[in-house]
């Protein structure tokens, strides 16, 4: 079928089947590039007493991996339990929330249990049920009590229950976060079958869990990196095929490159391109460069404000050079770069747009301004590495790349400052770069 054969409702259904920029994925068919991580998690969960902690940058796909792994592990007699933390969450509020969800999801099973199990169990279940619904009981402060609750959750919920505790990083109190390490040890000792997958934003596990919890043997830790090239392509390729569209390999490479490995951008750009083609109302069978640029521009307009805002703040009411300095910063595979390499990128970009480059000291002054509050701290230094910079939030780098692209500059995506990175694609892309930028209308400047 071609895209012109679908009515709007059919089109939307196909789009939703393949793309979800604002929602984590829970099914293995749609989770690209994570088979090894999934397998490691699966093995860890099958080991007695082991649980999993997934960490990495915002938007890299932690919730999706956690939910897909939970769906894989959870027995079919119930749904896995999902708890999303917030700044005020405490150890006890999370345990209560797990119990409440287990009870709500398990009414049929509870009926069966009450019919078949001995009355002591029913009594225990009732007392647990009462304690979680009783607002005057302010906390389950003993780890022992919490593991009793989880023991009952294990009984009422399902054959193989699993809980996902997401956004763990948002819990303000370090003390509350630390309680989970004693709790996990306790669960292991008591042989309780409910499993836990935690997920949270962090560059390092120690900074989130402290040295103590990050080293306990009850936790398998998974650091999630940006998505591989293949996985980025697959997302776009799948939806294009679903809509009966062909897409040229070069365009796939560009979408994959511009996304910087953050699946959110791949979904968003693909969604905008597909809508553009659908609304053209013609018998399009192949996505072209014009569709691509329309998609990019629409994606920029609808990007989450928290990703857009730092770039706008850092460039607003300042000279154009601030745009170029930020683009230079994002012009490599590496998230952390030293000033020599950033300046090299800058000089190259200025050549491409035919403008005079600043001398290095003036360039460095601007780079340094971008680390300050007036620039929303869009850049930061790198711990223990003088003269190195990174984006405070890696995902903002993706927005910078998107913005540069919408102005006709395709930043390098696979080429690394360090020569050890794969080069085939990098060579192909860098040799194309001058050509690509000259295909874009000259003098076009998109305002932020
Ligand atoms: N492996 C993947 N393959 C395809 N899409 C993904 C993958 N991982 C995440 N996504 C998509 O990327 C977006 C962000 O993912 P999410 O899991 O919410 O990230 P995080 O929890 O790390 O912030 C979501 O729209 C999700 O649908
Ligand atoms: Mg998440």
mmCIF file with all atom_site columns, N, CA, C and O in Angstrom, residues 39-71:
data_model
loop_
_atom_site.group_PDB
_atom_site.id
_atom_site.type_symbol
_atom_site.label_atom_id
_atom_site.label_alt_id
_atom_site.label_comp_id
_atom_site.label_asym_id
_atom_site.label_entity_id
_atom_site.label_seq_id
_atom_site.pdbx_PDB_ins_code
_atom_site.Cartn_x
_atom_site.Cartn_y
_atom_site.Cartn_z
_atom_site.occupancy
_atom_site.B_iso_or_equiv
_atom_site.pdbx_formal_charge
_atom_site.auth_seq_id
_atom_site.auth_comp_id
_atom_site.auth_asym_id
_atom_site.auth_atom_id
_atom_site.pdbx_PDB_model_num
ATOM 1   N N  . UNK A 1 39 ? 19.323 -8.970  27.419 1.00 0.00 ? 39 UNK A N  1
ATOM 2   C CA . UNK A 1 39 ? 19.781 -10.320 27.772 1.00 0.00 ? 39 UNK A CA 1
ATOM 3   C C  . UNK A 1 39 ? 20.514 -10.291 29.123 1.00 0.00 ? 39 UNK A C  1
ATOM 4   O O  . UNK A 1 39 ? 20.313 -11.153 29.970 1.00 0.00 ? 39 UNK A O  1
ATOM 5   N N  . UNK A 1 40 ? 21.366 -9.267  29.322 1.00 0.00 ? 40 UNK A N  1
ATOM 6   C CA . UNK A 1 40 ? 22.090 -9.161  30.598 1.00 0.00 ? 40 UNK A CA 1
ATOM 7   C C  . UNK A 1 40 ? 21.113 -8.992  31.758 1.00 0.00 ? 40 UNK A C  1
ATOM 8   O O  . UNK A 1 40 ? 21.274 -9.577  32.822 1.00 0.00 ? 40 UNK A O  1
ATOM 9   N N  . UNK A 1 41 ? 20.081 -8.183  31.517 1.00 0.00 ? 41 UNK A N  1
ATOM 10  C CA . UNK A 1 41 ? 19.096 -7.956  32.582 1.00 0.00 ? 41 UNK A CA 1
ATOM 11  C C  . UNK A 1 41 ? 18.346 -9.250  32.877 1.00 0.00 ? 41 UNK A C  1
ATOM 12  O O  . UNK A 1 41 ? 18.145 -9.627  34.020 1.00 0.00 ? 41 UNK A O  1
ATOM 13  N N  . UNK A 1 42 ? 17.977 -9.933  31.804 1.00 0.00 ? 42 UNK A N  1
ATOM 14  C CA . UNK A 1 42 ? 17.240 -11.184 31.968 1.00 0.00 ? 42 UNK A CA 1
ATOM 15  C C  . UNK A 1 42 ? 18.036 -12.171 32.814 1.00 0.00 ? 42 UNK A C  1
ATOM 16  O O  . UNK A 1 42 ? 17.526 -12.758 33.770 1.00 0.00 ? 42 UNK A O  1
ATOM 17  N N  . UNK A 1 43 ? 19.336 -12.289 32.493 1.00 0.00 ? 43 UNK A N  1
ATOM 18  C CA . UNK A 1 43 ? 20.163 -13.243 33.235 1.00 0.00 ? 43 UNK A CA 1
ATOM 19  C C  . UNK A 1 43 ? 20.261 -12.833 34.703 1.00 0.00 ? 43 UNK A C  1
ATOM 20  O O  . UNK A 1 43 ? 20.177 -13.668 35.595 1.00 0.00 ? 43 UNK A O  1
ATOM 21  N N  . UNK A 1 44 ? 20.427 -11.520 34.928 1.00 0.00 ? 44 UNK A N  1
ATOM 22  C CA . UNK A 1 44 ? 20.548 -11.039 36.313 1.00 0.00 ? 44 UNK A CA 1
ATOM 23  C C  . UNK A 1 44 ? 19.269 -11.341 37.093 1.00 0.00 ? 44 UNK A C  1
ATOM 24  O O  . UNK A 1 44 ? 19.317 -11.760 38.248 1.00 0.00 ? 44 UNK A O  1
ATOM 25  N N  . UNK A 1 45 ? 18.122 -11.151 36.449 1.00 0.00 ? 45 UNK A N  1
ATOM 26  C CA . UNK A 1 45 ? 16.861 -11.347 37.162 1.00 0.00 ? 45 UNK A CA 1
ATOM 27  C C  . UNK A 1 45 ? 16.629 -12.809 37.514 1.00 0.00 ? 45 UNK A C  1
ATOM 28  O O  . UNK A 1 45 ? 16.009 -13.131 38.524 1.00 0.00 ? 45 UNK A O  1
ATOM 29  N N  . UNK A 1 46 ? 17.141 -13.699 36.675 1.00 0.00 ? 46 UNK A N  1
ATOM 30  C CA . UNK A 1 46 ? 16.955 -15.115 36.979 1.00 0.00 ? 46 UNK A CA 1
ATOM 31  C C  . UNK A 1 46 ? 17.867 -15.586 38.118 1.00 0.00 ? 46 UNK A C  1
ATOM 32  O O  . UNK A 1 46 ? 17.647 -16.641 38.683 1.00 0.00 ? 46 UNK A O  1
ATOM 33  N N  . UNK A 1 47 ? 18.887 -14.781 38.467 1.00 0.00 ? 47 UNK A N  1
ATOM 34  C CA . UNK A 1 47 ? 19.764 -15.177 39.578 1.00 0.00 ? 47 UNK A CA 1
ATOM 35  C C  . UNK A 1 47 ? 19.100 -14.812 40.910 1.00 0.00 ? 47 UNK A C  1
ATOM 36  O O  . UNK A 1 47 ? 18.555 -13.714 41.035 1.00 0.00 ? 47 UNK A O  1
ATOM 37  N N  . UNK A 1 48 ? 19.162 -15.724 41.867 1.00 0.00 ? 48 UNK A N  1
ATOM 38  C CA . UNK A 1 48 ? 18.520 -15.471 43.166 1.00 0.00 ? 48 UNK A CA 1
ATOM 39  C C  . UNK A 1 48 ? 19.082 -14.207 43.812 1.00 0.00 ? 48 UNK A C  1
ATOM 40  O O  . UNK A 1 48 ? 20.297 -14.011 43.837 1.00 0.00 ? 48 UNK A O  1
ATOM 41  N N  . UNK A 1 49 ? 18.196 -13.397 44.328 1.00 0.00 ? 49 UNK A N  1
ATOM 42  C CA . UNK A 1 49 ? 18.624 -12.227 45.104 1.00 0.00 ? 49 UNK A CA 1
ATOM 43  C C  . UNK A 1 49 ? 19.150 -11.055 44.295 1.00 0.00 ? 49 UNK A C  1
ATOM 44  O O  . UNK A 1 49 ? 19.580 -10.064 44.858 1.00 0.00 ? 49 UNK A O  1
ATOM 45  N N  . UNK A 1 50 ? 19.159 -11.172 42.967 1.00 0.00 ? 50 UNK A N  1
ATOM 46  C CA . UNK A 1 50 ? 19.714 -10.059 42.175 1.00 0.00 ? 50 UNK A CA 1
ATOM 47  C C  . UNK A 1 50 ? 18.608 -9.175  41.619 1.00 0.00 ? 50 UNK A C  1
ATOM 48  O O  . UNK A 1 50 ? 17.541 -9.640  41.225 1.00 0.00 ? 50 UNK A O  1
ATOM 49  N N  . UNK A 1 51 ? 18.907 -7.895  41.573 1.00 0.00 ? 51 UNK A N  1
ATOM 50  C CA . UNK A 1 51 ? 17.991 -6.898  41.000 1.00 0.00 ? 51 UNK A CA 1
ATOM 51  C C  . UNK A 1 51 ? 18.816 -6.031  40.069 1.00 0.00 ? 51 UNK A C  1
ATOM 52  O O  . UNK A 1 51 ? 20.027 -6.213  39.956 1.00 0.00 ? 51 UNK A O  1
ATOM 53  N N  . UNK A 1 52 ? 18.164 -5.070  39.406 1.00 0.00 ? 52 UNK A N  1
ATOM 54  C CA . UNK A 1 52 ? 18.857 -4.359  38.330 1.00 0.00 ? 52 UNK A CA 1
ATOM 55  C C  . UNK A 1 52 ? 18.751 -2.851  38.528 1.00 0.00 ? 52 UNK A C  1
ATOM 56  O O  . UNK A 1 52 ? 17.705 -2.351  38.954 1.00 0.00 ? 52 UNK A O  1
ATOM 57  N N  . UNK A 1 53 ? 19.827 -2.153  38.210 1.00 0.00 ? 53 UNK A N  1
ATOM 58  C CA . UNK A 1 53 ? 19.767 -0.683  38.193 1.00 0.00 ? 53 UNK A CA 1
ATOM 59  C C  . UNK A 1 53 ? 20.244 -0.188  36.831 1.00 0.00 ? 53 UNK A C  1
ATOM 60  O O  . UNK A 1 53 ? 21.356 -0.479  36.414 1.00 0.00 ? 53 UNK A O  1
ATOM 61  N N  . UNK A 1 54 ? 19.362 0.562   36.132 1.00 0.00 ? 54 UNK A N  1
ATOM 62  C CA . UNK A 1 54 ? 19.728 1.108   34.818 1.00 0.00 ? 54 UNK A CA 1
ATOM 63  C C  . UNK A 1 54 ? 19.982 2.600   34.987 1.00 0.00 ? 54 UNK A C  1
ATOM 64  O O  . UNK A 1 54 ? 19.139 3.312   35.544 1.00 0.00 ? 54 UNK A O  1
ATOM 65  N N  . UNK A 1 55 ? 21.126 3.070   34.508 1.00 0.00 ? 55 UNK A N  1
ATOM 66  C CA . UNK A 1 55 ? 21.383 4.508   34.623 1.00 0.00 ? 55 UNK A CA 1
ATOM 67  C C  . UNK A 1 55 ? 22.006 5.038   33.342 1.00 0.00 ? 55 UNK A C  1
ATOM 68  O O  . UNK A 1 55 ? 22.512 4.282   32.511 1.00 0.00 ? 55 UNK A O  1
ATOM 69  N N  . UNK A 1 56 ? 21.954 6.363   33.174 1.00 0.00 ? 56 UNK A N  1
ATOM 70  C CA . UNK A 1 56 ? 22.492 6.994   31.964 1.00 0.00 ? 56 UNK A CA 1
ATOM 71  C C  . UNK A 1 56 ? 21.840 8.348   31.797 1.00 0.00 ? 56 UNK A C  1
ATOM 72  O O  . UNK A 1 56 ? 21.089 8.801   32.674 1.00 0.00 ? 56 UNK A O  1
ATOM 73  N N  . UNK A 1 57 ? 22.109 8.981   30.650 1.00 0.00 ? 57 UNK A N  1
ATOM 74  C CA . UNK A 1 57 ? 21.574 10.324  30.400 1.00 0.00 ? 57 UNK A CA 1
ATOM 75  C C  . UNK A 1 57 ? 20.053 10.328  30.276 1.00 0.00 ? 57 UNK A C  1
ATOM 76  O O  . UNK A 1 57 ? 19.452 9.313   29.931 1.00 0.00 ? 57 UNK A O  1
ATOM 77  N N  . UNK A 1 58 ? 19.483 11.498  30.460 1.00 0.00 ? 58 UNK A N  1
ATOM 78  C CA . UNK A 1 58 ? 18.059 11.678  30.204 1.00 0.00 ? 58 UNK A CA 1
ATOM 79  C C  . UNK A 1 58 ? 17.779 11.364  28.728 1.00 0.00 ? 58 UNK A C  1
ATOM 80  O O  . UNK A 1 58 ? 18.553 11.733  27.845 1.00 0.00 ? 58 UNK A O  1
ATOM 81  N N  . UNK A 1 59 ? 16.687 10.664  28.481 1.00 0.00 ? 59 UNK A N  1
ATOM 82  C CA . UNK A 1 59 ? 16.256 10.449  27.096 1.00 0.00 ? 59 UNK A CA 1
ATOM 83  C C  . UNK A 1 59 ? 16.988 9.366   26.333 1.00 0.00 ? 59 UNK A C  1
ATOM 84  O O  . UNK A 1 59 ? 16.748 9.152   25.154 1.00 0.00 ? 59 UNK A O  1
ATOM 85  N N  . UNK A 1 60 ? 17.882 8.660   27.005 1.00 0.00 ? 60 UNK A N  1
ATOM 86  C CA . UNK A 1 60 ? 18.679 7.680   26.279 1.00 0.00 ? 60 UNK A CA 1
ATOM 87  C C  . UNK A 1 60 ? 17.899 6.360   26.101 1.00 0.00 ? 60 UNK A C  1
ATOM 88  O O  . UNK A 1 60 ? 18.227 5.537   25.254 1.00 0.00 ? 60 UNK A O  1
ATOM 89  N N  . UNK A 1 61 ? 16.833 6.206   26.910 1.00 0.00 ? 61 UNK A N  1
ATOM 90  C CA . UNK A 1 61 ? 15.993 5.013   26.755 1.00 0.00 ? 61 UNK A CA 1
ATOM 91  C C  . UNK A 1 61 ? 15.921 4.117   27.986 1.00 0.00 ? 61 UNK A C  1
ATOM 92  O O  . UNK A 1 61 ? 15.625 2.930   27.878 1.00 0.00 ? 61 UNK A O  1
ATOM 93  N N  . UNK A 1 62 ? 16.162 4.701   29.158 1.00 0.00 ? 62 UNK A N  1
ATOM 94  C CA . UNK A 1 62 ? 16.189 3.891   30.384 1.00 0.00 ? 62 UNK A CA 1
ATOM 95  C C  . UNK A 1 62 ? 14.817 3.305   30.723 1.00 0.00 ? 62 UNK A C  1
ATOM 96  O O  . UNK A 1 62 ? 14.683 2.121   31.000 1.00 0.00 ? 62 UNK A O  1
ATOM 97  N N  . UNK A 1 63 ? 13.786 4.181   30.689 1.00 0.00 ? 63 UNK A N  1
ATOM 98  C CA . UNK A 1 63 ? 12.448 3.696   31.051 1.00 0.00 ? 63 UNK A CA 1
ATOM 99  C C  . UNK A 1 63 ? 11.994 2.627   30.066 1.00 0.00 ? 63 UNK A C  1
ATOM 100 O O  . UNK A 1 63 ? 11.359 1.639   30.456 1.00 0.00 ? 63 UNK A O  1
ATOM 101 N N  . UNK A 1 64 ? 12.308 2.826   28.787 1.00 0.00 ? 64 UNK A N  1
ATOM 102 C CA . UNK A 1 64 ? 11.895 1.855   27.775 1.00 0.00 ? 64 UNK A CA 1
ATOM 103 C C  . UNK A 1 64 ? 12.553 0.503   28.018 1.00 0.00 ? 64 UNK A C  1
ATOM 104 O O  . UNK A 1 64 ? 11.898 -0.541  27.929 1.00 0.00 ? 64 UNK A O  1
ATOM 105 N N  . UNK A 1 65 ? 13.842 0.539   28.320 1.00 0.00 ? 65 UNK A N  1
ATOM 106 C CA . UNK A 1 65 ? 14.539 -0.722  28.579 1.00 0.00 ? 65 UNK A CA 1
ATOM 107 C C  . UNK A 1 65 ? 13.972 -1.381  29.837 1.00 0.00 ? 65 UNK A C  1
ATOM 108 O O  . UNK A 1 65 ? 13.698 -2.592  29.853 1.00 0.00 ? 65 UNK A O  1
ATOM 109 N N  . UNK A 1 66 ? 13.758 -0.578  30.880 1.00 0.00 ? 66 UNK A N  1
ATOM 110 C CA . UNK A 1 66 ? 13.250 -1.137  32.143 1.00 0.00 ? 66 UNK A CA 1
ATOM 111 C C  . UNK A 1 66 ? 11.874 -1.766  31.924 1.00 0.00 ? 66 UNK A C  1
ATOM 112 O O  . UNK A 1 66 ? 11.605 -2.887  32.374 1.00 0.00 ? 66 UNK A O  1
ATOM 113 N N  . UNK A 1 67 ? 11.006 -1.060  31.193 1.00 0.00 ? 67 UNK A N  1
ATOM 114 C CA . UNK A 1 67 ? 9.634  -1.572  31.026 1.00 0.00 ? 67 UNK A CA 1
ATOM 115 C C  . UNK A 1 67 ? 9.589  -2.789  30.113 1.00 0.00 ? 67 UNK A C  1
ATOM 116 O O  . UNK A 1 67 ? 8.811  -3.717  30.330 1.00 0.00 ? 67 UNK A O  1
ATOM 117 N N  . UNK A 1 68 ? 10.429 -2.782  29.079 1.00 0.00 ? 68 UNK A N  1
ATOM 118 C CA . UNK A 1 68 ? 10.447 -3.948  28.192 1.00 0.00 ? 68 UNK A CA 1
ATOM 119 C C  . UNK A 1 68 ? 10.987 -5.164  28.945 1.00 0.00 ? 68 UNK A C  1
ATOM 120 O O  . UNK A 1 68 ? 10.426 -6.269  28.851 1.00 0.00 ? 68 UNK A O  1
ATOM 121 N N  . UNK A 1 69 ? 12.065 -4.945  29.712 1.00 0.00 ? 69 UNK A N  1
ATOM 122 C CA . UNK A 1 69 ? 12.632 -6.061  30.481 1.00 0.00 ? 69 UNK A CA 1
ATOM 123 C C  . UNK A 1 69 ? 11.602 -6.569  31.489 1.00 0.00 ? 69 UNK A C  1
ATOM 124 O O  . UNK A 1 69 ? 11.461 -7.782  31.689 1.00 0.00 ? 69 UNK A O  1
ATOM 125 N N  . UNK A 1 70 ? 10.867 -5.653  32.108 1.00 0.00 ? 70 UNK A N  1
ATOM 126 C CA . UNK A 1 70 ? 9.867  -6.065  33.100 1.00 0.00 ? 70 UNK A CA 1
ATOM 127 C C  . UNK A 1 70 ? 8.759  -6.873  32.418 1.00 0.00 ? 70 UNK A C  1
ATOM 128 O O  . UNK A 1 70 ? 8.321  -7.904  32.931 1.00 0.00 ? 70 UNK A O  1
ATOM 129 N N  . UNK A 1 71 ? 8.323  -6.416  31.248 1.00 0.00 ? 71 UNK A N  1
ATOM 130 C CA . UNK A 1 71 ? 7.294  -7.173  30.507 1.00 0.00 ? 71 UNK A CA 1
ATOM 131 C C  . UNK A 1 71 ? 7.771  -8.571  30.153 1.00 0.00 ? 71 UNK A C  1
ATOM 132 O O  . UNK A 1 71 ? 7.000  -9.525  30.155 1.00 0.00 ? 71 UNK A O  1
#
